[in-house]
mmCIF file of C-alpha atoms in Angstrom:
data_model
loop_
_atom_site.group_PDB
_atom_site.id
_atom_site.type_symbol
_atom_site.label_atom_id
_atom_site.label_comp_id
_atom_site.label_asym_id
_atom_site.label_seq_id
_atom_site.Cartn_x
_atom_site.Cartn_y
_atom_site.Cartn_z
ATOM 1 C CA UNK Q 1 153.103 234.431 103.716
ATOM 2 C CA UNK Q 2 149.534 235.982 104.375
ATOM 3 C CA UNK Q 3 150.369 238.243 101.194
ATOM 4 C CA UNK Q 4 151.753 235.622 99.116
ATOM 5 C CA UNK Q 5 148.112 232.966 99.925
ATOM 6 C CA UNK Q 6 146.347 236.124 98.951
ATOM 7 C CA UNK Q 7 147.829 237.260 95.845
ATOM 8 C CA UNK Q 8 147.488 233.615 94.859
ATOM 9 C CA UNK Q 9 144.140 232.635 95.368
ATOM 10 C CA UNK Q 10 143.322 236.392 93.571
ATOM 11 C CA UNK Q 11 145.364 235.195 90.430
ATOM 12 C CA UNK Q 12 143.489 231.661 90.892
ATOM 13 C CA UNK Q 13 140.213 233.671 91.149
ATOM 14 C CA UNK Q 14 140.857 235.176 88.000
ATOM 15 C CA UNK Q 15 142.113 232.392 85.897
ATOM 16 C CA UNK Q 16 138.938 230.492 86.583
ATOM 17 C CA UNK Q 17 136.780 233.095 85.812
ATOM 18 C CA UNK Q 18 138.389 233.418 82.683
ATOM 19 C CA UNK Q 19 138.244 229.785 82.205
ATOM 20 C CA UNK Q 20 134.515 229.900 82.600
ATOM 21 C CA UNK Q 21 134.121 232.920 80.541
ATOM 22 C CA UNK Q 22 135.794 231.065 77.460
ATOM 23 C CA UNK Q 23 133.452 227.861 78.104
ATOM 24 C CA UNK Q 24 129.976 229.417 78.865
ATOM 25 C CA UNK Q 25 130.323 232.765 77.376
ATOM 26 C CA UNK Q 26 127.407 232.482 75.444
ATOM 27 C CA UNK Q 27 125.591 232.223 79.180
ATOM 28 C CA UNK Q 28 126.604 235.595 80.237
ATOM 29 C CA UNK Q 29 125.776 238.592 79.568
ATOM 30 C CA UNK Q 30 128.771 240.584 78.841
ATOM 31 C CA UNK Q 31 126.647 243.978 79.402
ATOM 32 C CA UNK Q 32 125.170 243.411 82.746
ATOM 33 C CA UNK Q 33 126.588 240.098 84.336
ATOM 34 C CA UNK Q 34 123.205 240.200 86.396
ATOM 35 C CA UNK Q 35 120.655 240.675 84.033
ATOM 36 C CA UNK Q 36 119.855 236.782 84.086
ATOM 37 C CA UNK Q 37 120.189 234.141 86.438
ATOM 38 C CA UNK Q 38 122.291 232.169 84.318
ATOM 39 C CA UNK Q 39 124.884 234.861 83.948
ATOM 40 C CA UNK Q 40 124.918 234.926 87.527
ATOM 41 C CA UNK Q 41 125.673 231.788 88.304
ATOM 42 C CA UNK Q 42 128.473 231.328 85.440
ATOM 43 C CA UNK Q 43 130.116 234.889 85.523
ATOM 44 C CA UNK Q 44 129.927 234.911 89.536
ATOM 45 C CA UNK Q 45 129.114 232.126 91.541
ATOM 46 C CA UNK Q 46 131.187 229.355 89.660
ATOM 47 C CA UNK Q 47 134.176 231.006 90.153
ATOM 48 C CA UNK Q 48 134.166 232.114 93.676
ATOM 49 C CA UNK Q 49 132.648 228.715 94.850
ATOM 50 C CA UNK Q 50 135.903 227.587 93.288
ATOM 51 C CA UNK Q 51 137.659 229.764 94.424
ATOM 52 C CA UNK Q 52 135.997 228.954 98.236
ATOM 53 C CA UNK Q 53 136.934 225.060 97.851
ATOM 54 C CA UNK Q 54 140.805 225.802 96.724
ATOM 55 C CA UNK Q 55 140.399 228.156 99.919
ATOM 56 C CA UNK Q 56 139.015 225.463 102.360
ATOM 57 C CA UNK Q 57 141.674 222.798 100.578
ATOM 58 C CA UNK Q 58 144.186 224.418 101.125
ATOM 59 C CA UNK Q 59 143.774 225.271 104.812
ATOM 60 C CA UNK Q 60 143.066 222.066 105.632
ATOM 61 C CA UNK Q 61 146.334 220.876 103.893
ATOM 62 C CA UNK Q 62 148.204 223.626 106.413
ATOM 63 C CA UNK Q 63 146.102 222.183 109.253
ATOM 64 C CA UNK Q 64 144.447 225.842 109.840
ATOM 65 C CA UNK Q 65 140.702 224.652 109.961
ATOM 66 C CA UNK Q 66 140.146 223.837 113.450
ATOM 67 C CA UNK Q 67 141.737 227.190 114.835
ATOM 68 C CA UNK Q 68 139.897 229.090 112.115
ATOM 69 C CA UNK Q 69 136.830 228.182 112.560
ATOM 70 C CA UNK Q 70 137.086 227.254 116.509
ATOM 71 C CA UNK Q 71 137.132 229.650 119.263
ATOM 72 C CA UNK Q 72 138.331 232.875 119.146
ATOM 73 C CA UNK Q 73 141.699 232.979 121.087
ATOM 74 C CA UNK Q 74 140.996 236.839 121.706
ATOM 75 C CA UNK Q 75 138.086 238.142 123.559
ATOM 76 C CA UNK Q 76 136.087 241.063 122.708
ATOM 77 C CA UNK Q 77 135.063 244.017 123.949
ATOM 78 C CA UNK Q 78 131.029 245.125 123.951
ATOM 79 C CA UNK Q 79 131.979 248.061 122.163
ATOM 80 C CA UNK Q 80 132.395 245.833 119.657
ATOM 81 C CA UNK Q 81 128.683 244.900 118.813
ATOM 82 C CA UNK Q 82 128.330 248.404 117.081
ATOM 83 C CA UNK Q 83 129.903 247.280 113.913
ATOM 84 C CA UNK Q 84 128.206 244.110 113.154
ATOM 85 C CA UNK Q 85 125.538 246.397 114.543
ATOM 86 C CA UNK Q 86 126.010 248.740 111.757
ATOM 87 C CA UNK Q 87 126.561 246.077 109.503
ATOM 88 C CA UNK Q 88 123.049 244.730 110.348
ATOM 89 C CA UNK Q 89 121.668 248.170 109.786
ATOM 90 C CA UNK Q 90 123.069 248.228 106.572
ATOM 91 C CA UNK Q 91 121.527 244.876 105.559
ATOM 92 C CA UNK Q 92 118.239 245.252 106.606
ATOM 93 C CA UNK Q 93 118.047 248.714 105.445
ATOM 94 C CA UNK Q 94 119.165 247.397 101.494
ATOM 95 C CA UNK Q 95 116.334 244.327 101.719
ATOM 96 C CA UNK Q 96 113.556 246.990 102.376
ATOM 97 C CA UNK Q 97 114.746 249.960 99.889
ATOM 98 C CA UNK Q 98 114.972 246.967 97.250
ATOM 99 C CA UNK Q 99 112.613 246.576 94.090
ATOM 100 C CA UNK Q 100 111.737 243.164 94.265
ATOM 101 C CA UNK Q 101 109.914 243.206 91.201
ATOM 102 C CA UNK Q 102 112.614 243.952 89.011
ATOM 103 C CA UNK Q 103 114.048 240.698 90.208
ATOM 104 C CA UNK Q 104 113.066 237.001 89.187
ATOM 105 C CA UNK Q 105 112.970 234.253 91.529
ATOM 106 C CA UNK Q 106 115.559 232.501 89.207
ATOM 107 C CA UNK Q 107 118.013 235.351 89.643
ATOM 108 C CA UNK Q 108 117.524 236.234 93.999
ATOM 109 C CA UNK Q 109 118.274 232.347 94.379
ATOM 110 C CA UNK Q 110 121.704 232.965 92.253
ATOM 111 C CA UNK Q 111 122.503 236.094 94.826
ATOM 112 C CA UNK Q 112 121.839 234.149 97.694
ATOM 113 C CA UNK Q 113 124.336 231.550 96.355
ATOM 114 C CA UNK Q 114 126.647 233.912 95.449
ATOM 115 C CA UNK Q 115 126.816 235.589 98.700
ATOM 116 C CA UNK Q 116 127.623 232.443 100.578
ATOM 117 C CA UNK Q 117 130.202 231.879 98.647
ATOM 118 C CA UNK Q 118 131.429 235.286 98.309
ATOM 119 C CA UNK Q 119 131.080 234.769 102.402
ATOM 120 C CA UNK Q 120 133.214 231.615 103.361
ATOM 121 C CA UNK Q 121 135.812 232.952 100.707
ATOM 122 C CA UNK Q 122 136.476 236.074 101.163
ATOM 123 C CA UNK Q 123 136.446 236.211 105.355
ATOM 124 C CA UNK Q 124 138.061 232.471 105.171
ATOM 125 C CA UNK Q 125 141.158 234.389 103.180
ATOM 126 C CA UNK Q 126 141.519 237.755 105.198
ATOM 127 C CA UNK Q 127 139.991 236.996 108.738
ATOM 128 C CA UNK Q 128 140.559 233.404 108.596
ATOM 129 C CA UNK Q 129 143.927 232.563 106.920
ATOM 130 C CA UNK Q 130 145.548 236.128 106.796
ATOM 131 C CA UNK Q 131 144.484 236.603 110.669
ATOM 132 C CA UNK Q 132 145.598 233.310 111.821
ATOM 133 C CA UNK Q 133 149.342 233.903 110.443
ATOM 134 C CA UNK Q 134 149.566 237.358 111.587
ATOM 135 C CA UNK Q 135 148.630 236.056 114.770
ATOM 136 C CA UNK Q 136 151.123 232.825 114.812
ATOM 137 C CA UNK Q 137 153.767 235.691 113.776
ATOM 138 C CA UNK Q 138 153.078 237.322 117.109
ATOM 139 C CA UNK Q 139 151.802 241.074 116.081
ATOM 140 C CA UNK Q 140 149.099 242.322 117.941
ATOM 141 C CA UNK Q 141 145.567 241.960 117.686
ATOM 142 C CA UNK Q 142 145.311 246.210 116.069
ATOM 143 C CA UNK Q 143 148.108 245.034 113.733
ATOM 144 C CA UNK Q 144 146.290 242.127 112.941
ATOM 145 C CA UNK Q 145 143.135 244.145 112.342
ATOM 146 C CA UNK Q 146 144.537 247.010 110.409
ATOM 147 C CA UNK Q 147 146.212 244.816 108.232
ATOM 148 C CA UNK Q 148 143.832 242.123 107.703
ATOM 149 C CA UNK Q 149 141.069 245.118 106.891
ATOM 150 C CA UNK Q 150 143.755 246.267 104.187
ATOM 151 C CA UNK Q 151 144.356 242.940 102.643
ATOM 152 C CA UNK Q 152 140.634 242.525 101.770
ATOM 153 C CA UNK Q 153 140.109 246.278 100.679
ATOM 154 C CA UNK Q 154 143.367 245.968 98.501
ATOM 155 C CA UNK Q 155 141.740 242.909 96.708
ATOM 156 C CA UNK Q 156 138.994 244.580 95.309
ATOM 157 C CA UNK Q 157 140.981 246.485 93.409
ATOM 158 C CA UNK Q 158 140.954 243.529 91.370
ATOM 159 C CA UNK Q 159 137.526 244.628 89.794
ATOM 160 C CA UNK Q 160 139.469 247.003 87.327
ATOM 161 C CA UNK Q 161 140.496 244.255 85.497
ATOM 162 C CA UNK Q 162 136.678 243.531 84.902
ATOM 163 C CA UNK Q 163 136.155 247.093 83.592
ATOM 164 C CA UNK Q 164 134.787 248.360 86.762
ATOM 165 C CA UNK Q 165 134.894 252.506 87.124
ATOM 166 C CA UNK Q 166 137.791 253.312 88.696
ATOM 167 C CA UNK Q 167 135.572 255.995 91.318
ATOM 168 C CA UNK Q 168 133.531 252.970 91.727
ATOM 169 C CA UNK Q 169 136.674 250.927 92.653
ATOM 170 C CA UNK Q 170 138.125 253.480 94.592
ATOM 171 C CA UNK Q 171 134.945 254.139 96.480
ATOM 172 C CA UNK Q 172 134.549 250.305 97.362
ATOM 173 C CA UNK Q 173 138.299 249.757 98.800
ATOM 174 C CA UNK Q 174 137.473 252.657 101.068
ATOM 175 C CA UNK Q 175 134.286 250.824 101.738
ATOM 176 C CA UNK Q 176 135.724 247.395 102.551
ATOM 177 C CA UNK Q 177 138.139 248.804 104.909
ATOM 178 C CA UNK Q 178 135.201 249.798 106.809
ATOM 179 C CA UNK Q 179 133.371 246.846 106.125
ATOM 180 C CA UNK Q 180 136.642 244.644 106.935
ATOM 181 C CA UNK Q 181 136.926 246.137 110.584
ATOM 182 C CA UNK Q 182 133.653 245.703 111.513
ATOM 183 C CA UNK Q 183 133.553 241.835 110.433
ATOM 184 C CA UNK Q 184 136.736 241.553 112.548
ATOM 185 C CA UNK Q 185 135.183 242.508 115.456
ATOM 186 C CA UNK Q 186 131.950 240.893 114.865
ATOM 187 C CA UNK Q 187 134.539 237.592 115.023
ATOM 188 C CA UNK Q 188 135.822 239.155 118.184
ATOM 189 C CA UNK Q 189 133.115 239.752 119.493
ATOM 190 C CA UNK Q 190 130.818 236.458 119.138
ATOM 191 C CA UNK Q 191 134.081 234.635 119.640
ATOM 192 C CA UNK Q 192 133.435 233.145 115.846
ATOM 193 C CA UNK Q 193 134.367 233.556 112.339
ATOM 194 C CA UNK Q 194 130.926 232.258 111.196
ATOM 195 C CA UNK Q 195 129.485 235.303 112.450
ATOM 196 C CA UNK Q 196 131.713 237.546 109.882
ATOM 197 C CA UNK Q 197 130.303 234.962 107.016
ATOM 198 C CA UNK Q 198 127.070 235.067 107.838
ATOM 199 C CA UNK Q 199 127.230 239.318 108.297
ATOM 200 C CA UNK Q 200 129.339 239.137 104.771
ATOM 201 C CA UNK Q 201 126.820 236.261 103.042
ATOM 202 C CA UNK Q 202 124.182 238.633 103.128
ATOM 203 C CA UNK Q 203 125.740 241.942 102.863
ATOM 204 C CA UNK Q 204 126.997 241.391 99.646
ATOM 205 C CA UNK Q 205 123.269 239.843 97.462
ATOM 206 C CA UNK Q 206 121.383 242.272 99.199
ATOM 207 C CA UNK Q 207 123.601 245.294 97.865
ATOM 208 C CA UNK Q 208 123.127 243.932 94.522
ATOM 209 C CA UNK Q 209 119.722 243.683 94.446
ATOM 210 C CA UNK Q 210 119.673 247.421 96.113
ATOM 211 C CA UNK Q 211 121.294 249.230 93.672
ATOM 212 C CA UNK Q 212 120.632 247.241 90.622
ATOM 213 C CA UNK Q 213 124.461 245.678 89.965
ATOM 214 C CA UNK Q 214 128.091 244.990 90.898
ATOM 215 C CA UNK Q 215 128.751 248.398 89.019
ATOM 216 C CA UNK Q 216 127.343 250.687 91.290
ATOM 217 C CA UNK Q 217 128.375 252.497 93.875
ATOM 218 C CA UNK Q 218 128.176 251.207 97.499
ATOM 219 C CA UNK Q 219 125.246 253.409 98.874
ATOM 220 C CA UNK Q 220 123.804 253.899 95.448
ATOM 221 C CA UNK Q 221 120.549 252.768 96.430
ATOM 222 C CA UNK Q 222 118.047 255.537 94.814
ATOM 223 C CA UNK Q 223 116.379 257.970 96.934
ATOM 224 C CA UNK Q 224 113.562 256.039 99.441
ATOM 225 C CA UNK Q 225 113.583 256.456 102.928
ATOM 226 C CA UNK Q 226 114.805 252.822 103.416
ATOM 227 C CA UNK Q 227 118.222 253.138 101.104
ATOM 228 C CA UNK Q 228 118.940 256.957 102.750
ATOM 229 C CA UNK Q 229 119.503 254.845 105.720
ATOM 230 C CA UNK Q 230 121.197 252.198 104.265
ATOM 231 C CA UNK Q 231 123.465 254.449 102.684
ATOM 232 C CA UNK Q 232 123.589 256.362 106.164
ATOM 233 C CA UNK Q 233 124.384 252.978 108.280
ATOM 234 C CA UNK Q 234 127.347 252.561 105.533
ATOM 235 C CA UNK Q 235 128.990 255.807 105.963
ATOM 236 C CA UNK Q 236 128.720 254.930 109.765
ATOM 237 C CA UNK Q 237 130.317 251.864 109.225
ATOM 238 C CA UNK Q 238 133.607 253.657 107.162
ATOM 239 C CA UNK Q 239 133.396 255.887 109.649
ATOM 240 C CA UNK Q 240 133.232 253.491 112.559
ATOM 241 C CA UNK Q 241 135.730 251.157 111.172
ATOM 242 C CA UNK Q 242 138.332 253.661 110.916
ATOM 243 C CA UNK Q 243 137.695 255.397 114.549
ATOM 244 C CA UNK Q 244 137.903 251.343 115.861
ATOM 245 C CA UNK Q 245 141.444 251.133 114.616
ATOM 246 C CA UNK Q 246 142.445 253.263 117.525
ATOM 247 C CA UNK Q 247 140.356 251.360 120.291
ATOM 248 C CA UNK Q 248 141.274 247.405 119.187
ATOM 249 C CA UNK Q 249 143.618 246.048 122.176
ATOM 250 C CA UNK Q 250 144.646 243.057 122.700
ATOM 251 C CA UNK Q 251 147.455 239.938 122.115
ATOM 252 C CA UNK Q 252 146.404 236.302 120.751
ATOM 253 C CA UNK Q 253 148.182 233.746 122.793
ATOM 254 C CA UNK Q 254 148.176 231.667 119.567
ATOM 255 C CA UNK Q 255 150.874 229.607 119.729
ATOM 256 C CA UNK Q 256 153.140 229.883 116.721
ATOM 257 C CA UNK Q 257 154.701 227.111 114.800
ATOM 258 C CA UNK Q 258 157.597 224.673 115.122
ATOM 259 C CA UNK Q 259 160.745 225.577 112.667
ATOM 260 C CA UNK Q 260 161.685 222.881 110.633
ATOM 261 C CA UNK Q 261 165.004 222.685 112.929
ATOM 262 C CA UNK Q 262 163.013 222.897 116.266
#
């Protein structure tokens, strides 16, 4: 079911950002999809904020809000902290090794958008919805991580439809593996999925506006002292992420739901 929600909302995804490429085409640049703030917000934001709201629709409609975005039913360990830790790192690291003056106000507003949507939809699909039924389903909690993480690397494969470099793909799923484990156990953690949307809301505009565009490489930040660490914190978090598959424990108590014949 997780698979099938996912798969879904990806072909949804892309449907309405073709829609929006047939009606405002003449707003983006087909070249560099960043290069104004107006290609921003038509080529990227208006179809993931879309996307978001069928997201947020359609787990109210299976009455999955209040456990998503309530308590954790699983509590974590203090280990834990390092990968929002990293995460953190990461972020901080990309804001200071950026070239702000290469950016207009017009288009930093657009990323910030962008990343809050990218945010609520993104860990609403994978740590929200495709956690909650692998929970109700009664795996445990490194099942639910492992696969969860996979689920929202596998999506980005998605991005060779859009012409992305396939090195550049392949480089990102191995990326938001890493990236995926951490944000589960920042939500394990703080006891909150909010705290994976607010790591993932900014991880994502401040990336961009690091390395210049959704093209590059994750790490590809040039060569100051402030991206070498961002693109060391990032190979910590792969790193990190992958070592935490073998430490997650746990077992939600989540209960699961009634059959139809129940």
């Amino acid at each position: 079911m997780a698979l099938v929600l996912i798969v879904a909302y990806l072909v949804f995804y892309l449907l309405v950002g073709q829609l929006t490429s047939w009606l405002f085409g003449d707003r983006i640049d087909k070249d560099n999809v960043v290069a104004t703030a107006p290609s921003i917000w038509f080529a990227l934001v208006l179809p993931i904020a879309v996307g978001a709201l069928a997201l947020v629709t359609v787990t109210a409609r299976m009455g999955k809000l209040a456990a998503i975005f309530g308590p954790q039913p699983v509590r974590g360990s203090g280990w834990m902290w390092i990968g929002p830790a990293l995460v953190l790192i990461a972020i901080i690291a990309h804001l200071a090794g950026t070239r702000w003056s290469s950016w207009t106000g017009a288009q930093i507003s657009a990323m910030l958008v962008l990343g809050v949507c990218v945010g609520v939809a993104e860990e609403l699909a994978t740590r929200g919805l495709t956690v909650q039924i692998l929970r109700e389903a009664g795996h445990g909690e490194r099942f639910v991580a492992v696969v969860s993480s996979l689920v929202f690397a596998l999506m980005h494969m998605v991005n060779l439809i859009s012409g992305m470099e396939l090195s550049t793909v392949a480089a990102t799923v191995v990326y938001t593996f890493g990236f995926g484990m951490c944000m589960y156990l920042a939500m394990r953690v703080t006891g909150t999925i909010w705290a994976a949307i607010v790591l993932h809301a900014c991880t994502d505009p401040s990336t961009f506006l690091s390395t210049g565009g959704l093209d590059k490489a994750v790490g590809d930040s040039g060569g100051s002292g402030a991206s070498i660490i961002a693109a060391f914190a990032t190979v910590l978090l792969i790193v990190f992420g992958v070592v935490a598959v073998f430490f997650v424990r746990g077992k939600s108590q989540v209960a699961q739901p009634l059959s139809a014949g129940a």
